[in-house]
Every structure is written in C-alpha cells, then in structure tokens.
Amino acid sequence: MAAAGARMSRWPWWSQVAGVYILARLVSACIFMAAALHQGVNPWFPAKPDYWNFINIWDARWYAEALQTGYPALLPTDDAGTVRENTWAFYPLFPVLGRVVSGLTGTGPAWSLTAIALICGLGAALAAYRIFRRRATHRTALWGIVFLAAFPVAPVLQVPYAESLNLLLLGGALLLVMERRYLWAMPVVVLMCLSRPTGVPFAVMMGLLFLYRAWQRLAAQRPASQRVTAQPVTAQPSTAQPPRGGPVHSAAQLWSLAGLTAVSGIGALLWPAIAWAVTGDPGAYTKTETAWRGDELVPFKPWFDAGIMLFGPRLGVLAPFVFVAAFTLLMLSRPVVALGTELRLWCCCYMGYLLVFLHPQTSTFRMLLPLFPLALSAALLSRSRAYRGAVVVMFVLLQIVWIVWLWAWAPLPGGGDYPP
C-alpha cells in the first residue's frame, strides 16, 4: 500500500485527483449494486434492479422528463387549484446538456445524464483541488479531495442529478473570484444560476465581498495621520503588511467586482423570471418548489417546525438558535479561518440561504455539498494518518447508510418514502 502511494505521489496533480475521484466512485458503485440486490417492490421497476436502473430514480426521472418534454406552459393543479409537482422545480442546464449529448450520441436520457454527472463530478474535483491548493500544501489539498469524494452524500455525483454540474460551476466561479478574474467569472456564474438554486447566496456573497473590498481600499487611501494616532509619524520607511485577504483592490478590480455582483443578482432571478414568462404566473417557480413541502414558503419557519417535531415544543424552539451558534463557532475555528475571506464568506452565505428558505428534511444532507470548502478545513484539522483514515472510513460507512436508508425505496406506513 505504501509503495502504491509512493508511485501515485509522482503522478501529475490532475491524475492524482482523478485517481481519487474514480476510486471513490467505484466504491460508491459497489454500495449501490449491493443495495440494489435488496431493493424490493418500488414505483419504478421490478425488485432487484441492475445498477443503471437503480441510479435512475427519484429526481433523475424528473430531469429525464425535462429533457424529453421540456417545461409545461400551464402549471398543473389539483382540484383545489394548488400547483402540483412538475418540472419547473428542476433547473434547465442539466437536461439541456443531456438533450445535446443524446442527440450527438443517439443514447437515451438515462445514459447521457449519467455520463454528464460523472464527468462534471470529476471536473468539480479538479476545480476543488485548485481552490484548496491556494490555501494548503499539495498533500493536504489532496486529502481535502479525498474527504470530498468520500463524503456520505458524494454518491449523488454519479447519478443523473444536477449536483455535480452545479458543483463544477460553483467551484469554477469561486476559483475565478479568488484569483480576482471577475469578468471571466460572469458567464460561469450565469450558467451556475441555471444549474441549481445557488444563485441567491452567491449574489449575496458577491455583494458582501464588494463592500468588504471597497472598505479595504478606502481604509488604505486614508492619510497615515488618520490611520495611526497613537504614535507620531516618522520618516522611517513603511513596514506595514498587506491587508488580510491580499493586496488592496484597484479601482478597475472594484468595478469588475461590482459588475459580477450585478450579474450574480440577475442570474439568481433568471430561472424564476423564465418560469413567469412561459407560464404567465409570477410565482410559478416558488409555487412549484413548495409543492413538494405541501406548504407556503415562509422564511425561517420550517426550521422551527422541524425543531419542534424532533425535540418537542420547548427545546425545539431553541434548536435553530443552537444550530446557528454552533455553525458560527465552526466559522471562527482556526481550520475554517485558514480558508480565507472568499470561501468562508461563501459558506456563511450559503448556510444563511438554507436557514431562510430551506424546508429541512432528508434531502437536506444532499444540499450540503456546496459547502465543499469545509472538506479542506477537515483536512487541516490534523495531519494524523489515523485521523484522516478514520474520517474516510466513517464517510464510507455513512454512504452505506445514505444509500440504504434514503436512496433505496422502502415504503413508509403512511405511504411514500423519505427522498434522498
């Protein structure tokens, strides 16, 4: 094993990342196949399906429907006029790419969407490594990729879901922002906003980052007499260190960052606006999204409802506050601070978005993937081989739990099953 690791360490960085990703996906495939052997009667296919049928269930069926039939011009409703589940909840970039691949190769939706997911997952791992490498050594960055590839919900990167495509575009956007190539980031962000609903937190992040960088520039431009009052100004040469977060932005960089902020805001509203234009209903997207939860969208309320359901009427009300406090402490911990301004700001904005809009349920685990920078923090926590190996083993065991508990269909007493 040590000899194999030594040989792998001499490979180019991209082949090492690819090796980690492919190995992780093979492990997940074995778990999928083992779970499929125990799959009983379900809404999609006979019991004990093969691997390809088993991974093409749940939302994969919705993406395939969007690929084949597009999006309805008239929202489907029940007898009470409530909007029913439909494809408007599923962003268009993934099925559009699937339609292109199917047209070029002559393959069906299941194959084309699965191939796109696998390839984009590899691209996301490569982008994540480039991001991690800006904050850590090669070895630590590679361990961050190991943690990301083995994460309990990482099997979703090889099924026909849009998570891998979104993770690739998000990673590319974050990398370009960290490199201050804001103009290049604009088209990437627009595509990201059309892959999954990550546009709103990204736009908020860009707005806060613009304010922070503008404040840095204003602070640096103030006369020295206004910045230092405790000691007299001397003629000695300045030994001041560059501000935390890198050199101060130039005026051109600030204007580019402001432009990216505006593009991000427009991109975040693009898909709901398209749904409005096609259906004539300004709330077409939000009505469709809430069709799965069976309730109207009320910010923050679902978290308190979930807390009361899990912990009772007293402790349940406090549960969201405890969660926010714990996440705040995590963001202030040394391994997370080491991520730098942009990555920490993204994690805070994305978690804030989930707190405002998400209805917490079993799909929440899958929605934590955009917090992938925290995989590097986990690798920075300790260099111990025992620690890092234990984390990987724990993650793989939790993959088994996620696939058997949530991916495999097992009808509940009241009907239906928890979604993955």
XYZ file of N, CA and C in Angstrom, residues 263-359:
291
model
N -24.330 40.924 -12.111
C -24.624 39.750 -12.939
C -25.123 38.599 -12.070
N -24.541 38.435 -10.892
C -24.966 37.367 -9.983
C -26.406 37.577 -9.534
N -26.747 38.837 -9.227
C -28.121 39.125 -8.824
C -29.115 38.856 -9.934
N -28.757 39.248 -11.158
C -29.635 38.991 -12.305
C -29.751 37.489 -12.561
N -28.609 36.794 -12.485
C -28.612 35.354 -12.716
C -29.463 34.604 -11.708
N -29.450 35.074 -10.455
C -30.237 34.413 -9.416
C -31.731 34.486 -9.703
N -32.160 35.527 -10.388
C -33.585 35.715 -10.685
C -33.974 35.197 -12.073
N -32.984 34.711 -12.815
C -33.224 34.373 -14.222
C -34.224 33.231 -14.379
N -34.050 32.122 -13.660
C -34.942 30.983 -13.846
C -36.368 31.270 -13.357
N -36.557 31.880 -12.172
C -37.923 32.264 -11.800
C -38.560 33.210 -12.818
N -37.750 34.114 -13.415
C -38.295 35.030 -14.421
C -38.700 34.275 -15.683
N -37.920 33.280 -16.082
C -38.263 32.472 -17.261
C -39.561 31.698 -17.006
N -39.681 31.130 -15.791
C -40.914 30.401 -15.454
C -42.120 31.338 -15.508
N -41.950 32.553 -15.041
C -43.016 33.557 -15.088
C -43.385 33.863 -16.544
N -42.356 34.100 -17.374
C -42.610 34.478 -18.769
C -43.329 33.363 -19.531
N -42.968 32.107 -19.265
C -43.551 30.997 -20.014
C -44.966 30.678 -19.525
N -45.175 30.683 -18.217
C -46.475 30.263 -17.658
C -47.435 31.416 -17.440
N -46.910 32.641 -17.392
C -47.755 33.789 -17.091
C -48.045 33.949 -15.611
N -47.467 33.115 -14.775
C -47.671 33.177 -13.329
C -46.385 33.655 -12.674
N -46.391 34.828 -12.025
C -45.154 35.353 -11.420
C -44.604 34.463 -10.315
N -45.427 33.631 -9.731
C -44.952 32.742 -8.671
C -44.810 31.312 -9.136
N -44.653 31.092 -10.432
C -44.622 29.723 -10.967
C -43.516 28.895 -10.336
N -42.325 29.457 -10.214
C -41.209 28.676 -9.673
C -41.402 28.378 -8.191
N -41.718 29.395 -7.397
C -41.861 29.167 -5.955
C -43.057 28.273 -5.644
N -44.133 28.417 -6.404
C -45.289 27.535 -6.188
C -44.936 26.089 -6.491
N -44.126 25.877 -7.525
C -43.712 24.518 -7.858
C -42.782 23.963 -6.790
N -41.823 24.767 -6.342
C -40.889 24.313 -5.309
C -41.624 23.905 -4.033
N -42.597 24.701 -3.642
C -43.310 24.407 -2.393
C -44.329 23.289 -2.550
N -44.561 22.830 -3.788
C -45.497 21.720 -3.982
C -45.001 20.463 -3.278
N -43.688 20.300 -3.166
C -43.127 19.120 -2.510
C -43.281 19.189 -0.997
N -43.261 20.404 -0.452
C -43.365 20.510 1.003
C -44.812 20.625 1.468
N -45.739 20.895 0.547
C -47.151 20.955 0.912
C -47.519 22.151 1.754
N -46.735 23.205 1.687
C -46.999 24.403 2.486
C -46.417 25.598 1.772
N -46.866 26.795 2.119
C -46.348 28.010 1.509
C -44.949 28.316 2.036
N -44.221 29.106 1.251
C -42.867 29.492 1.629
C -42.925 30.606 2.664
N -42.508 30.295 3.894
C -42.412 31.271 4.979
C -40.985 31.209 5.507
N -40.191 32.265 5.325
C -38.787 32.220 5.743
C -38.621 31.816 7.209
N -37.638 30.983 7.462
C -37.213 30.502 8.790
C -38.190 29.511 9.433
N -39.483 29.621 9.154
C -40.485 28.832 9.878
C -40.236 27.327 9.816
N -39.862 26.748 8.651
C -39.685 25.295 8.617
C -38.636 24.781 9.595
N -37.623 25.586 9.902
C -36.593 25.137 10.839
C -37.163 25.019 12.258
N -38.020 25.950 12.623
C -38.652 25.861 13.938
C -39.645 24.701 13.980
N -40.363 24.481 12.872
C -41.278 23.343 12.811
C -40.519 22.028 12.962
N -39.380 21.924 12.260
C -38.577 20.708 12.352
C -38.005 20.537 13.757
N -37.578 21.649 14.375
C -37.053 21.576 15.736
C -38.093 21.095 16.731
N -39.317 21.605 16.598
C -40.399 21.191 17.496
C -40.745 19.722 17.271
N -40.737 19.276 16.011
C -41.045 17.884 15.710
C -39.992 16.943 16.306
N -38.724 17.353 16.279
C -37.648 16.476 16.739
C -37.396 16.555 18.236
N -37.537 17.772 18.813
C -37.113 17.967 20.201
C -38.230 18.430 21.131
N -39.448 18.576 20.611
C -40.544 18.990 21.472
C -40.793 20.481 21.417
N -41.894 20.959 22.028
C -42.296 22.372 21.889
C -41.362 23.362 22.569
N -40.598 22.947 23.560
C -39.714 23.893 24.255
C -38.305 23.885 23.658
N -37.656 22.730 23.702
C -36.306 22.646 23.147
C -36.305 22.860 21.644
N -37.399 22.501 20.988
C -37.462 22.646 19.540
C -37.371 24.088 19.078
N -37.931 25.016 19.853
C -37.856 26.434 19.501
C -36.424 26.936 19.605
N -35.661 26.359 20.534
C -34.276 26.785 20.723
C -33.323 26.129 19.735
N -33.733 24.993 19.154
C -32.833 24.216 18.305
C -32.226 25.030 17.158
N -32.998 25.838 16.399
C -32.369 26.617 15.326
C -31.315 27.596 15.840
N -31.536 28.183 17.013
C -30.551 29.113 17.566
C -29.273 28.381 17.973
N -29.437 27.182 18.534
C -28.268 26.376 18.886
C -27.482 26.008 17.639
N -28.205 25.656 16.576
C -27.548 25.305 15.316
C -26.766 26.500 14.763
N -27.357 27.680 14.780
C -26.676 28.879 14.279
C -25.444 29.179 15.118
N -25.560 29.036 16.442
C -24.412 29.277 17.319
C -23.283 28.298 17.034
N -23.639 27.020 16.825
C -22.621 26.011 16.533
C -21.941 26.294 15.199
N -22.732 26.687 14.194
C -22.145 26.991 12.887
C -21.249 28.231 12.977
N -21.645 29.209 13.764
C -20.820 30.401 13.952
C -19.476 30.044 14.571
N -19.493 29.189 15.590
C -18.237 28.743 16.200
C -17.373 27.994 15.193
N -18.022 27.200 14.339
C -17.273 26.497 13.300
C -16.588 27.484 12.365
N -17.305 28.534 11.962
C -16.739 29.519 11.050
C -15.590 30.307 11.691
N -15.557 30.354 13.020
C -14.499 31.081 13.728
C -13.332 30.188 14.125
N -13.444 28.882 13.843
C -12.378 27.959 14.212
C -11.168 28.161 13.302
N -10.010 27.782 13.793
C -8.768 28.032 13.054
C -8.743 27.345 11.685
N -9.141 26.066 11.571
C -9.091 25.450 10.233
C -10.000 26.132 9.218
N -11.116 26.694 9.658
C -12.027 27.369 8.731
C -11.514 28.771 8.409
N -10.956 29.456 9.391
C -10.369 30.776 9.132
C -9.271 30.672 8.080
N -8.561 29.536 8.078
C -7.477 29.340 7.115
C -7.981 29.273 5.673
N -9.284 29.105 5.468
C -9.830 29.056 4.107
C -9.746 30.406 3.409
N -9.694 31.483 4.154
C -9.651 32.798 3.540
C -11.017 33.449 3.426
N -11.004 34.695 3.012
C -12.220 35.515 3.013
C -13.304 34.950 2.105
N -12.959 34.661 0.854
C -13.986 34.282 -0.118
C -14.684 32.979 0.253
N -13.912 31.968 0.619
C -14.517 30.664 0.906
C -15.340 30.696 2.187
N -14.841 31.388 3.197
C -15.627 31.494 4.435
C -16.909 32.264 4.189
N -16.809 33.332 3.402
C -17.991 34.137 3.112
C -19.017 33.313 2.338
N -18.549 32.491 1.402
C -19.478 31.634 0.664
C -20.191 30.674 1.607
N -19.450 30.018 2.483
C -20.065 29.050 3.400
C -21.115 29.728 4.278
N -20.817 30.929 4.754
C -21.775 31.651 5.603
C -23.024 32.036 4.817
N -22.825 32.543 3.597
C -23.977 32.971 2.794
C -24.834 31.787 2.381
N -24.204 30.679 2.028
C -24.987 29.516 1.612
C -25.773 28.940 2.784
N -25.136 28.838 3.950
C -25.863 28.333 5.106
C -26.979 29.301 5.494
N -26.733 30.604 5.390
C -27.794 31.573 5.650
C -28.956 31.405 4.694
N -28.659 31.131 3.426
C -29.714 30.880 2.434
C -30.542 29.665 2.833
N -29.879 28.585 3.259
C -30.606 27.392 3.684
C -31.490 27.692 4.888
N -30.997 28.490 5.814
C -31.781 28.812 7.005
C -33.022 29.632 6.658
N -32.907 30.481 5.656
C -34.032 31.343 5.298
C -35.076 30.581 4.491
N -34.633 29.783 3.512
C -35.571 29.239 2.531
C -35.780 27.724 2.584
N -34.846 26.981 3.156
C -34.935 25.530 3.062
C -35.985 24.956 3.999
N -36.670 23.942 3.514
C -37.535 23.127 4.359
C -36.717 21.913 4.784
